[in-house]
Amino acid sequence: MSTTQRSESMNSFFDGYVNSKTTLKQFVEQYDNALKDKIEKESKADFNSFNTTIACISRFGFESQFQKAFTNEKFKEIQTEISSLMYCNAFFERNDGLNSIFWVIESKRVYDRNKDIKFKVFFNEKDFEIQCAGCLFEFKGILCRHILCVLQLTGKTESVPS
Ligand SMILES: [Zn+2]
């Protein structure tokens, strides 16, 4: 294959393994080597994630729960949400059936200015069902700062359902 035919990801996959003078026989062997090295790199990353623990930044019980349940990469994402709690304030609005409705006001930095942005959070305490209009959980599988803020306001910081 010529360089222009190769996609970027294939380029990086074979970087250092093949060049323009590689024969077909060598290519097959090098393909095998590239694959083995890739697998080894991935298992090393998995191993590191299970053997290094990132320290908690809060005293909330749910944080140590996430620390145990998530890989390090995912745990770092939730820590960003936890550290952003300082820019959020939650207010109870009203009850609607089983749901309590809250507003969370987050002070965000938008073009060098602070801007207050409102997020609506629904919380069914009885079944521990909680949902934010921002939908971070639906997209990335982690609880957002607004949900955590409502848990903090309602004193439900010890743990969340698995
Ligand atoms: Zn949210």
Short mmCIF file of C-alpha atoms and ligand atoms in Angstrom, two decimals:
data_model
loop_
_atom_site.label_atom_id
_atom_site.label_comp_id
_atom_site.label_asym_id
_atom_site.label_seq_id
_atom_site.Cartn_x
_atom_site.Cartn_y
_atom_site.Cartn_z
CA MET A 1 0.00 0.00 0.00
CA SER A 2 1.23 3.49 -0.71
CA THR A 3 1.40 6.04 2.10
CA THR A 4 -1.55 7.99 0.69
CA GLN A 5 -3.74 4.90 0.76
CA ARG A 6 -3.01 4.19 4.38
CA SER A 7 -5.28 5.75 6.95
CA GLU A 8 -3.86 7.67 9.88
CA SER A 9 -4.73 4.98 12.39
CA MET A 10 -3.06 2.31 10.30
CA ASN A 11 0.00 4.54 9.99
CA SER A 12 0.34 4.77 13.75
CA PHE A 13 -0.43 1.07 14.22
CA PHE A 14 2.48 0.08 11.95
CA ASP A 15 4.87 2.90 12.91
CA GLY A 16 8.28 1.40 13.55
CA TYR A 17 7.26 -2.05 12.28
CA VAL A 18 7.13 -1.71 8.48
CA ASN A 19 8.52 0.61 5.82
CA SER A 20 8.40 0.91 2.04
CA LYS A 21 11.00 -1.88 1.60
CA THR A 22 9.18 -4.44 3.77
CA THR A 23 8.39 -7.63 1.87
CA LEU A 24 5.02 -9.38 2.16
CA LYS A 25 6.54 -12.15 4.29
CA GLN A 26 8.13 -9.59 6.63
CA PHE A 27 4.87 -7.67 6.72
CA VAL A 28 2.96 -10.73 7.98
CA GLU A 29 5.55 -11.29 10.71
CA GLN A 30 5.64 -7.64 11.66
CA TYR A 31 1.84 -7.49 11.74
CA ASP A 32 1.92 -10.25 14.32
CA ASN A 33 4.56 -8.40 16.36
CA ALA A 34 2.63 -5.12 16.20
CA LEU A 35 -0.50 -6.87 17.45
CA LYS A 36 1.34 -8.60 20.31
CA ASP A 37 2.94 -5.32 21.42
CA LYS A 38 -0.42 -3.55 21.32
CA ILE A 39 -2.04 -6.22 23.47
CA GLU A 40 0.84 -6.05 25.93
CA LYS A 41 0.55 -2.23 26.16
CA GLU A 42 -3.18 -2.49 26.85
CA SER A 43 -2.80 -5.09 29.58
CA LYS A 44 -0.10 -2.91 31.18
CA ALA A 45 -2.55 0.03 31.25
CA ASP A 46 -5.20 -2.21 32.82
CA PHE A 47 -2.71 -3.49 35.37
CA ASN A 48 -1.63 0.05 36.30
CA SER A 49 -5.25 1.07 36.74
CA PHE A 50 -5.87 -1.80 39.16
CA ASN A 51 -2.62 -1.31 41.06
CA THR A 52 -2.44 2.44 41.48
CA THR A 53 -5.10 4.19 43.50
CA ILE A 54 -5.84 7.87 43.01
CA ALA A 55 -6.49 9.57 46.35
CA CYS A 56 -9.94 10.94 47.15
CA ILE A 57 -10.31 14.73 47.16
CA SER A 58 -13.40 14.85 49.37
CA ARG A 59 -14.87 13.15 52.41
CA PHE A 60 -18.04 12.13 50.59
CA GLY A 61 -18.70 8.41 50.88
CA PHE A 62 -19.77 8.24 47.25
CA GLU A 63 -16.29 9.30 46.14
CA SER A 64 -14.62 6.26 47.71
CA GLN A 65 -17.41 4.18 46.21
CA PHE A 66 -16.49 5.54 42.73
CA GLN A 67 -12.79 5.07 43.51
CA LYS A 68 -13.39 1.34 43.98
CA ALA A 69 -15.81 0.90 41.09
CA PHE A 70 -14.16 2.89 38.28
CA THR A 71 -10.93 2.68 36.32
CA ASN A 72 -8.51 5.52 37.06
CA GLU A 73 -9.45 7.39 33.88
CA LYS A 74 -13.16 7.33 34.73
CA PHE A 75 -12.45 8.20 38.36
CA LYS A 76 -10.51 11.31 37.24
CA GLU A 77 -13.62 12.42 35.31
CA ILE A 78 -15.84 12.09 38.38
CA GLN A 79 -13.23 13.96 40.47
CA THR A 80 -13.57 16.89 38.06
CA GLU A 81 -17.31 16.86 38.82
CA ILE A 82 -16.67 16.69 42.56
CA SER A 83 -14.19 19.59 42.50
CA SER A 84 -16.70 21.65 40.51
CA LEU A 85 -19.23 21.36 43.34
CA MET A 86 -17.83 24.60 44.75
CA TYR A 87 -19.33 26.48 41.79
CA CYS A 88 -22.79 24.96 42.26
CA ASN A 89 -25.72 25.83 44.51
CA ALA A 90 -28.83 23.69 44.76
CA PHE A 91 -32.33 24.94 45.63
CA PHE A 92 -35.44 22.93 46.29
CA GLU A 93 -38.29 24.03 44.06
CA ARG A 94 -41.29 21.78 44.65
CA ASN A 95 -42.58 18.24 44.98
CA ASP A 96 -44.20 16.66 41.97
CA GLY A 97 -45.62 13.24 42.83
CA LEU A 98 -42.70 11.08 43.97
CA ASN A 99 -40.18 13.53 42.52
CA SER A 100 -38.63 16.46 44.27
CA ILE A 101 -37.59 19.12 41.80
CA PHE A 102 -34.43 21.12 42.37
CA TRP A 103 -32.61 23.86 40.54
CA VAL A 104 -28.85 23.84 40.54
CA ILE A 105 -27.19 27.09 39.62
CA GLU A 106 -23.67 26.67 38.33
CA SER A 107 -21.33 29.58 37.90
CA LYS A 108 -19.49 28.88 34.63
CA ARG A 109 -16.62 30.68 32.99
CA VAL A 110 -17.80 31.81 29.56
CA TYR A 111 -15.46 34.03 27.51
CA ASP A 112 -13.65 35.47 30.56
CA ARG A 113 -16.90 36.14 32.40
CA ASN A 114 -18.82 34.22 35.04
CA LYS A 115 -22.24 33.18 33.92
CA ASP A 116 -24.92 31.47 36.02
CA ILE A 117 -26.44 28.48 34.29
CA LYS A 118 -29.48 26.66 35.70
CA PHE A 119 -29.96 22.89 35.62
CA LYS A 120 -33.17 21.14 36.65
CA VAL A 121 -32.70 17.98 38.72
CA PHE A 122 -35.44 15.45 39.51
CA PHE A 123 -34.97 13.30 42.58
CA ASN A 124 -37.20 10.43 43.62
CA GLU A 125 -35.75 9.79 47.08
CA LYS A 126 -37.91 6.74 47.71
CA ASP A 127 -36.44 4.75 44.79
CA PHE A 128 -33.20 6.78 44.69
CA GLU A 129 -33.76 7.79 41.08
CA ILE A 130 -32.11 11.03 40.14
CA GLN A 131 -31.86 12.78 36.81
CA CYS A 132 -30.28 15.99 35.57
CA ALA A 133 -31.42 17.87 32.49
CA GLY A 134 -27.75 18.09 31.46
CA CYS A 135 -27.74 14.31 30.79
CA LEU A 136 -24.03 13.70 31.54
CA PHE A 137 -24.88 10.35 33.10
CA GLU A 138 -26.77 9.28 29.99
CA PHE A 139 -23.82 10.23 27.76
CA LYS A 140 -20.76 9.43 29.84
CA GLY A 141 -21.95 7.17 32.63
CA ILE A 142 -20.88 9.41 35.50
CA LEU A 143 -22.95 11.49 37.88
CA CYS A 144 -22.67 15.19 37.11
CA ARG A 145 -21.86 18.01 39.55
CA HIS A 146 -25.56 19.04 39.60
CA ILE A 147 -26.73 15.63 40.77
CA LEU A 148 -23.90 15.50 43.32
CA CYS A 149 -24.92 18.98 44.48
CA VAL A 150 -28.50 17.81 45.11
CA LEU A 151 -27.19 14.74 46.97
CA GLN A 152 -25.13 17.09 49.11
CA LEU A 153 -28.14 19.35 49.81
CA THR A 154 -30.32 16.39 50.77
CA GLY A 155 -27.59 14.76 52.87
CA LYS A 156 -27.32 11.66 50.67
CA THR A 157 -23.53 11.72 50.32
CA GLU A 158 -22.70 8.38 51.95
CA SER A 159 -23.40 6.13 48.99
CA VAL A 160 -25.36 5.81 45.76
CA PRO A 161 -27.06 2.65 44.45
CA SER A 162 -24.58 0.54 42.47
ZN ZN B 1 -26.03 17.94 35.36
#
